[in-house]
XYZ file of C-alpha atoms in Angstrom:
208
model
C 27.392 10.796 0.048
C 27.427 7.095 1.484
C 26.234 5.567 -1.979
C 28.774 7.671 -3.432
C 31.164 6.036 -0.795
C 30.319 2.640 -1.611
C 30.052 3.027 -5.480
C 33.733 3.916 -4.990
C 34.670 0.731 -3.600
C 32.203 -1.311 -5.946
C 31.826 0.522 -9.375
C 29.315 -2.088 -10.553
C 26.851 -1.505 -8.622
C 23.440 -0.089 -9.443
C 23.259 3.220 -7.633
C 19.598 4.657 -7.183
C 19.562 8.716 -5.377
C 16.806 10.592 -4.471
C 13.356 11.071 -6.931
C 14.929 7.992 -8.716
C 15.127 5.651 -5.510
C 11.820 4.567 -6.175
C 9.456 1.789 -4.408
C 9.333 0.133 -8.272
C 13.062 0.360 -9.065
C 14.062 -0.946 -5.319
C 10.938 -3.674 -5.972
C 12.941 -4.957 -9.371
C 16.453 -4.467 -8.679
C 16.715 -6.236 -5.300
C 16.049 -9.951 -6.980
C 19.148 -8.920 -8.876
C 22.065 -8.160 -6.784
C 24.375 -10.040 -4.325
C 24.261 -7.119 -1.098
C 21.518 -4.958 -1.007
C 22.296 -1.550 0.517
C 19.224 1.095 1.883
C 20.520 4.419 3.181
C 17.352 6.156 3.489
C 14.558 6.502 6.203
C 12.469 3.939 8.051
C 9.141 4.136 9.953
C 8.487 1.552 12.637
C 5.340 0.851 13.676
C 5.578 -1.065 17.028
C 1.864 -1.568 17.438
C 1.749 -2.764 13.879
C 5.131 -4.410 12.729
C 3.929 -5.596 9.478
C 2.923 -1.878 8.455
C 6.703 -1.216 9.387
C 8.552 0.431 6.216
C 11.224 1.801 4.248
C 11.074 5.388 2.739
C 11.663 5.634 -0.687
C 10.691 8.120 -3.305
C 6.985 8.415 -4.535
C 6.368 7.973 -8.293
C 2.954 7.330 -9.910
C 0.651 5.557 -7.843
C 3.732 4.047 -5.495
C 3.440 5.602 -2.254
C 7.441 5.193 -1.784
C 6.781 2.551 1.532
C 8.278 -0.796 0.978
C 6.528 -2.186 3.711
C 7.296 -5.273 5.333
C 3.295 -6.197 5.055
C 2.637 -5.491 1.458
C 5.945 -5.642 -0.253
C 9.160 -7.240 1.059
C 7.139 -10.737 2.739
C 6.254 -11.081 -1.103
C 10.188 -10.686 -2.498
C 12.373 -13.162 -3.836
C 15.407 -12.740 -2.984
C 19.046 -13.643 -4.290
C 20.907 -11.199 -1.818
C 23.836 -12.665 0.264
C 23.529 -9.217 2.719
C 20.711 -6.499 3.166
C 22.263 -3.320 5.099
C 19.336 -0.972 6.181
C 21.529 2.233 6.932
C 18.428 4.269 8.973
C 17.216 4.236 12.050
C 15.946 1.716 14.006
C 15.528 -0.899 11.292
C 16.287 -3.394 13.527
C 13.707 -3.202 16.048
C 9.990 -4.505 15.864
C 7.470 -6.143 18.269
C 8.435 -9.452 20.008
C 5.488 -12.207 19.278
C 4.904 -15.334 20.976
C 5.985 -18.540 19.010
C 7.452 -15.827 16.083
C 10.408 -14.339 17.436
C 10.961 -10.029 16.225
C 8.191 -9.082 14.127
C 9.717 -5.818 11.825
C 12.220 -5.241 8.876
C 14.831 -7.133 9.656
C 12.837 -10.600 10.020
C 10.804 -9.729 6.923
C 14.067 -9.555 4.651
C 15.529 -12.738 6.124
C 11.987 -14.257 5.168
C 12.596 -13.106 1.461
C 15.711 -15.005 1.464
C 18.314 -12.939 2.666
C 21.061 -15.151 5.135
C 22.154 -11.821 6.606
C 20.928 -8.661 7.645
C 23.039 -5.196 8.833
C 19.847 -3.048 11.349
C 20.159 -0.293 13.726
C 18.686 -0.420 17.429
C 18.271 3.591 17.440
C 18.275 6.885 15.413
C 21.165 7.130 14.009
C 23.779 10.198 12.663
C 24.391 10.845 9.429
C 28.120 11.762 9.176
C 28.777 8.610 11.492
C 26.714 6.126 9.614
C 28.584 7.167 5.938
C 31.831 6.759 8.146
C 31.220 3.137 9.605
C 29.699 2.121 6.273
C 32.774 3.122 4.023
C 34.365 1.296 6.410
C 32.537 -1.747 6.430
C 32.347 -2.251 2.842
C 35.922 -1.628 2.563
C 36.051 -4.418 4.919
C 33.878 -6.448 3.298
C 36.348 -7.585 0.371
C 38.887 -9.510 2.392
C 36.722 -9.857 6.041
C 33.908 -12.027 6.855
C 30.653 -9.866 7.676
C 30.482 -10.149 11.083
C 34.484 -9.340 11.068
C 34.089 -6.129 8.467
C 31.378 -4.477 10.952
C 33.455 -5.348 13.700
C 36.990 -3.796 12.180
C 33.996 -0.879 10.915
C 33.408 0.004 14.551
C 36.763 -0.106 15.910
C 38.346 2.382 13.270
C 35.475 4.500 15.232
C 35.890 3.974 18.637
C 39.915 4.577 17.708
C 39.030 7.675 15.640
C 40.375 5.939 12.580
C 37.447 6.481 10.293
C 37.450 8.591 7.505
C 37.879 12.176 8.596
C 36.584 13.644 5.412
C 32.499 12.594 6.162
C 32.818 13.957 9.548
C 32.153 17.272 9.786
C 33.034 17.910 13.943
C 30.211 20.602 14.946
C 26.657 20.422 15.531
C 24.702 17.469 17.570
C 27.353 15.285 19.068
C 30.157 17.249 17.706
C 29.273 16.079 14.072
C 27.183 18.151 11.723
C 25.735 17.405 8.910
C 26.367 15.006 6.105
C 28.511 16.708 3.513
C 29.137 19.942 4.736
C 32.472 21.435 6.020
C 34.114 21.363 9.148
C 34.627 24.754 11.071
C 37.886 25.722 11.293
C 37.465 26.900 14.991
C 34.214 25.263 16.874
C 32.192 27.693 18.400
C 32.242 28.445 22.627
C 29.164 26.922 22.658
C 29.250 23.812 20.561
C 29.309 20.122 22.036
C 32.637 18.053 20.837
C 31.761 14.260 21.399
C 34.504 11.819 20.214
C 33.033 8.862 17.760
C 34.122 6.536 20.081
C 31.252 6.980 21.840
C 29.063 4.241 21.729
C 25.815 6.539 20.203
C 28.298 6.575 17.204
C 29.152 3.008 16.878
C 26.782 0.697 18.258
C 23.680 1.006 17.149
C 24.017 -1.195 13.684
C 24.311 -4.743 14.656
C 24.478 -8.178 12.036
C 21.661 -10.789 12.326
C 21.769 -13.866 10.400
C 24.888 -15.638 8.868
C 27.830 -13.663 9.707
C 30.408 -15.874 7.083
């Protein structure tokens, strides 16, 4: 649903889902685009950065882990932005003399000026919400400005209604399924301007 979302508001782009978002594709694609866009799962490894990964789809003898060791050090870039939309891609381990050691500082390595990272797990619905947003943004804003106007559509309850489904954890359910029409006694209602919802994805780099 947030590809989807995206593709929308840039039909060229290259759209990979699922069994076909493999390690291989990702690996020959990314040299090739202007914004590079990951909505998928990490794995952070704090006692070992480098081994620190993306989750992709397995095919052959590609375990699916782009990992910051092995794989994205080694890429060649062209990308003006790289958005990692899953959690925690923007922490790592703090090293003397080498600043953050994790995702984030491995993709500005392969050449990247600018990267979008989350500091914790982060919610589905909420994520496709402040993304839409952000890439709408993104064609008249600066970056730092489009994440910026991205969060404040959420903290105003602005963002688009139609990916939040208001039940479940937080008071938003899951990604693409439809809202009750009467929450349940029991459920927890927790407005997306509530920083959980909006603050963990912050810009590191260039933000022009």
């Amino acid at each position: 649903t947030e590809a989807g979302e995206i593709a929308k508001l840039y039909p060229r782009s290259s759209v990979l889902l699922k069994k076909e978002a493999t390690e291989e594709k990702a690996k020959a694609l990314s040299p090739n685009n202007d914004i590079l866009h990951f909505a998928s799962h990490a794995e952070l490894s704090e006692e070992d950065p480098l081994s620190s990964a993306i989750l992709l789809a397995k095919e052959g003898k590609e375990d699916g882990r782009l990992e910051v060791r092995e794989e994205i050090f080694g890429m060649s870039l062209n990308a003006n932005l790289v958005v990692l939309s899953a959690c925690e891609t923007g922490l790592g381990k703090l090293s003397s003399g080498d600043g953050l050691e994790g995702l984030t500082r491995a993709f500005i390595y392969a050449g990247t000026p600018s990267v979008v990272a989350s500091l914790w797990n982060v919610e589905d619905s909420s994520t496709a919400a402040l993304m839409a947003s952000f890439y709408k943004n993104l064609r008249t804003m600066t970056k730092v400005e489009a994440l910026r106007q991205a969060q404040l559509e959420l903290i105003k309850g602005q963002a688009s209604s139609d990916l939040l489904a208001r039940r479940g954890v937080g008071g938003i359910g899951k990604l693409g399924e439809v809202p009750q029409a009467k929450p349940s006694p029991d459920s927890i209602s927790v407005s997306t301007s509530h920083p959980y919802f909006w603050a963990p994805f912050i810009l590191v780099g260039d933000g022009k």
